[in-house]
């Protein structure tokens, strides 16, 4: 592409977003004249969604949730690291202030971050981030090494990583204290599949996981 073609393309892709926004806003007003007044009044989402940054997984669209129904946080490979002040702040705010009832950690099959973590290669700045996934592999090394098919092993690591991130969510003081007082939020682990567009519930047992971690990570005393 020539320089003029690149400039034209960049302008078109920029302007397209604003055109779509205008159409969307008009559609909302036509369906409900009070839509934006309600939206301006505040948010009371039922869900905190912790998902992957992958552009192919828009949380609201694949779940049918609308504006105001889910508080969204996304990062590479949907990780919940206790050293990441971003995700820790999101959990704190969602639980203590928004009082969400469900926290969903949603991964996806075909995750590039998980694939990269399985690759014995120096990935520069990504190394400390992907180490979280490599640590999941280390924790479940026997099971994963026993899976001979590479794709099946890859998919299973995606699932195991989601479960471990759920465990990390439950380790937080805000989740433990809120659950002890209110019996919510409940933590869930899901995986999205590109091949069929469906979510798979990994059936994370919130109560059992909470009890198992509290021998060491009990933070219920505020």
Short mmCIF file of N, CA, C and O in Angstrom, two decimals, residues 50-96:
data_model
loop_
_atom_site.label_atom_id
_atom_site.label_comp_id
_atom_site.label_asym_id
_atom_site.label_seq_id
_atom_site.Cartn_x
_atom_site.Cartn_y
_atom_site.Cartn_z
N UNK A 50 -13.88 -11.58 34.16
CA UNK A 50 -12.42 -11.49 33.96
C UNK A 50 -12.09 -12.38 32.78
O UNK A 50 -12.13 -13.61 32.87
N UNK A 51 -11.81 -11.74 31.65
CA UNK A 51 -11.61 -12.50 30.42
C UNK A 51 -10.31 -12.17 29.74
O UNK A 51 -9.51 -11.36 30.22
N UNK A 52 -10.09 -12.80 28.60
CA UNK A 52 -8.88 -12.60 27.82
C UNK A 52 -9.04 -11.38 26.92
O UNK A 52 -10.15 -11.03 26.50
N UNK A 53 -7.93 -10.74 26.61
CA UNK A 53 -7.95 -9.56 25.73
C UNK A 53 -8.22 -9.91 24.27
O UNK A 53 -8.40 -9.00 23.45
N UNK A 54 -8.24 -11.18 23.94
CA UNK A 54 -8.47 -11.61 22.56
C UNK A 54 -9.69 -10.90 21.96
O UNK A 54 -10.77 -10.90 22.55
N UNK A 55 -9.50 -10.32 20.79
CA UNK A 55 -10.54 -9.48 20.17
C UNK A 55 -11.75 -10.27 19.71
O UNK A 55 -12.80 -9.68 19.39
N UNK A 56 -11.66 -11.59 19.70
CA UNK A 56 -12.75 -12.42 19.17
C UNK A 56 -13.77 -12.82 20.24
O UNK A 56 -14.72 -13.55 19.94
N UNK A 57 -13.57 -12.34 21.48
CA UNK A 57 -14.45 -12.79 22.57
C UNK A 57 -15.08 -11.59 23.29
O UNK A 57 -14.67 -11.23 24.39
N UNK A 58 -16.06 -10.95 22.66
CA UNK A 58 -16.75 -9.83 23.33
C UNK A 58 -17.72 -10.37 24.37
O UNK A 58 -18.71 -11.02 24.04
N UNK A 59 -17.44 -10.09 25.63
CA UNK A 59 -18.19 -10.70 26.73
C UNK A 59 -19.69 -10.51 26.61
O UNK A 59 -20.48 -11.46 26.75
N UNK A 60 -20.13 -9.25 26.38
CA UNK A 60 -21.56 -8.99 26.35
C UNK A 60 -22.25 -9.72 25.20
O UNK A 60 -23.37 -10.22 25.36
N UNK A 61 -21.60 -9.79 24.05
CA UNK A 61 -22.24 -10.40 22.89
C UNK A 61 -22.38 -11.91 23.04
O UNK A 61 -23.40 -12.47 22.67
N UNK A 62 -21.39 -12.58 23.59
CA UNK A 62 -21.49 -14.04 23.69
C UNK A 62 -22.36 -14.49 24.86
O UNK A 62 -22.77 -15.65 24.91
N UNK A 63 -22.66 -13.57 25.78
CA UNK A 63 -23.51 -13.92 26.92
C UNK A 63 -24.91 -13.33 26.83
O UNK A 63 -25.79 -13.71 27.61
N UNK A 64 -25.10 -12.41 25.91
CA UNK A 64 -26.40 -11.76 25.79
C UNK A 64 -26.65 -10.71 26.85
O UNK A 64 -27.78 -10.24 27.03
N UNK A 65 -25.61 -10.32 27.57
CA UNK A 65 -25.75 -9.28 28.59
C UNK A 65 -25.72 -7.90 27.95
O UNK A 65 -25.05 -7.69 26.94
N UNK A 66 -26.42 -6.97 28.56
CA UNK A 66 -26.49 -5.62 28.03
C UNK A 66 -25.65 -4.65 28.83
O UNK A 66 -25.04 -5.01 29.85
N UNK A 67 -25.60 -3.38 28.41
CA UNK A 67 -24.87 -2.36 29.15
C UNK A 67 -25.36 -2.28 30.60
O UNK A 67 -26.56 -2.29 30.85
N UNK A 68 -24.41 -2.23 31.53
CA UNK A 68 -24.77 -2.14 32.94
C UNK A 68 -24.92 -3.47 33.64
O UNK A 68 -25.10 -3.51 34.86
N UNK A 69 -24.86 -4.57 32.90
CA UNK A 69 -25.09 -5.89 33.51
C UNK A 69 -23.81 -6.63 33.88
O UNK A 69 -23.86 -7.59 34.65
N UNK A 70 -22.67 -6.20 33.34
CA UNK A 70 -21.41 -6.88 33.65
C UNK A 70 -20.28 -5.86 33.77
O UNK A 70 -20.16 -4.96 32.93
N UNK A 71 -19.49 -5.99 34.82
CA UNK A 71 -18.28 -5.20 35.02
C UNK A 71 -17.15 -6.00 34.39
O UNK A 71 -16.95 -7.17 34.73
N UNK A 72 -16.42 -5.41 33.45
CA UNK A 72 -15.51 -6.17 32.60
C UNK A 72 -14.05 -5.85 32.86
O UNK A 72 -13.67 -4.68 32.92
N UNK A 73 -13.24 -6.90 33.01
CA UNK A 73 -11.78 -6.74 33.05
C UNK A 73 -11.19 -7.78 32.11
O UNK A 73 -11.57 -8.95 32.13
N UNK A 74 -10.23 -7.32 31.29
CA UNK A 74 -9.60 -8.25 30.35
C UNK A 74 -8.09 -8.05 30.36
O UNK A 74 -7.60 -6.92 30.49
N UNK A 75 -7.38 -9.15 30.22
CA UNK A 75 -5.93 -9.09 30.06
C UNK A 75 -5.48 -10.31 29.27
O UNK A 75 -6.28 -11.20 28.95
N UNK A 76 -4.20 -10.37 28.94
CA UNK A 76 -3.69 -11.51 28.18
C UNK A 76 -3.83 -12.78 29.00
O UNK A 76 -3.32 -12.88 30.12
N UNK A 77 -4.59 -13.74 28.45
CA UNK A 77 -4.77 -15.08 29.03
C UNK A 77 -5.59 -15.07 30.32
O UNK A 77 -5.49 -16.00 31.12
N UNK A 78 -6.40 -14.02 30.54
CA UNK A 78 -7.34 -13.95 31.67
C UNK A 78 -6.71 -14.40 33.00
O UNK A 78 -7.22 -15.28 33.69
N UNK A 79 -5.60 -13.74 33.35
CA UNK A 79 -4.88 -14.10 34.56
C UNK A 79 -5.29 -13.24 35.75
O UNK A 79 -5.63 -12.07 35.60
N UNK A 80 -5.24 -13.84 36.92
CA UNK A 80 -5.50 -13.14 38.18
C UNK A 80 -4.25 -13.30 39.04
O UNK A 80 -4.11 -14.26 39.79
N UNK A 81 -3.32 -12.35 38.87
CA UNK A 81 -2.05 -12.40 39.60
C UNK A 81 -2.10 -11.42 40.76
O UNK A 81 -2.51 -10.27 40.59
N UNK A 82 -1.67 -11.88 41.93
CA UNK A 82 -1.79 -11.02 43.11
C UNK A 82 -0.85 -9.82 43.06
O UNK A 82 -1.01 -8.88 43.84
N UNK A 83 0.09 -9.81 42.12
CA UNK A 83 0.99 -8.66 41.95
C UNK A 83 0.45 -7.66 40.93
O UNK A 83 1.05 -6.61 40.73
N UNK A 84 -0.67 -8.00 40.29
CA UNK A 84 -1.26 -7.12 39.28
C UNK A 84 -2.28 -6.21 39.97
O UNK A 84 -3.41 -6.63 40.25
N UNK A 85 -1.90 -4.97 40.22
CA UNK A 85 -2.78 -4.05 40.93
C UNK A 85 -4.03 -3.72 40.12
O UNK A 85 -5.06 -3.33 40.69
N UNK A 86 -3.95 -3.88 38.81
CA UNK A 86 -5.11 -3.62 37.97
C UNK A 86 -6.24 -4.60 38.29
O UNK A 86 -7.34 -4.19 38.68
N UNK A 87 -5.98 -5.88 38.15
CA UNK A 87 -7.03 -6.87 38.40
C UNK A 87 -7.43 -6.90 39.87
O UNK A 87 -8.60 -7.08 40.21
N UNK A 88 -6.47 -6.69 40.78
CA UNK A 88 -6.80 -6.68 42.20
C UNK A 88 -7.72 -5.51 42.53
O UNK A 88 -8.65 -5.65 43.33
N UNK A 89 -7.50 -4.35 41.91
CA UNK A 89 -8.36 -3.19 42.12
C UNK A 89 -9.75 -3.43 41.55
O UNK A 89 -10.76 -3.02 42.15
N UNK A 90 -9.81 -4.07 40.41
CA UNK A 90 -11.09 -4.38 39.78
C UNK A 90 -11.91 -5.29 40.69
O UNK A 90 -13.12 -5.06 40.91
N UNK A 91 -11.29 -6.34 41.22
CA UNK A 91 -12.00 -7.26 42.12
C UNK A 91 -12.48 -6.53 43.37
O UNK A 91 -13.63 -6.68 43.79
N UNK A 92 -11.60 -5.73 43.95
CA UNK A 92 -11.94 -4.98 45.15
C UNK A 92 -13.15 -4.07 44.91
O UNK A 92 -14.10 -4.05 45.70
N UNK A 93 -13.12 -3.33 43.83
CA UNK A 93 -14.21 -2.40 43.54
C UNK A 93 -15.51 -3.14 43.22
O UNK A 93 -16.59 -2.77 43.70
N UNK A 94 -15.39 -4.19 42.42
CA UNK A 94 -16.59 -4.94 42.01
C UNK A 94 -17.27 -5.60 43.20
O UNK A 94 -18.51 -5.63 43.27
N UNK A 95 -16.48 -6.11 44.14
CA UNK A 95 -17.05 -6.83 45.28
C UNK A 95 -17.52 -5.88 46.37
O UNK A 95 -18.66 -5.96 46.83
N UNK A 96 -16.68 -4.96 46.78
CA UNK A 96 -17.01 -4.12 47.93
C UNK A 96 -17.96 -2.97 47.58
O UNK A 96 -18.77 -2.56 48.42
#
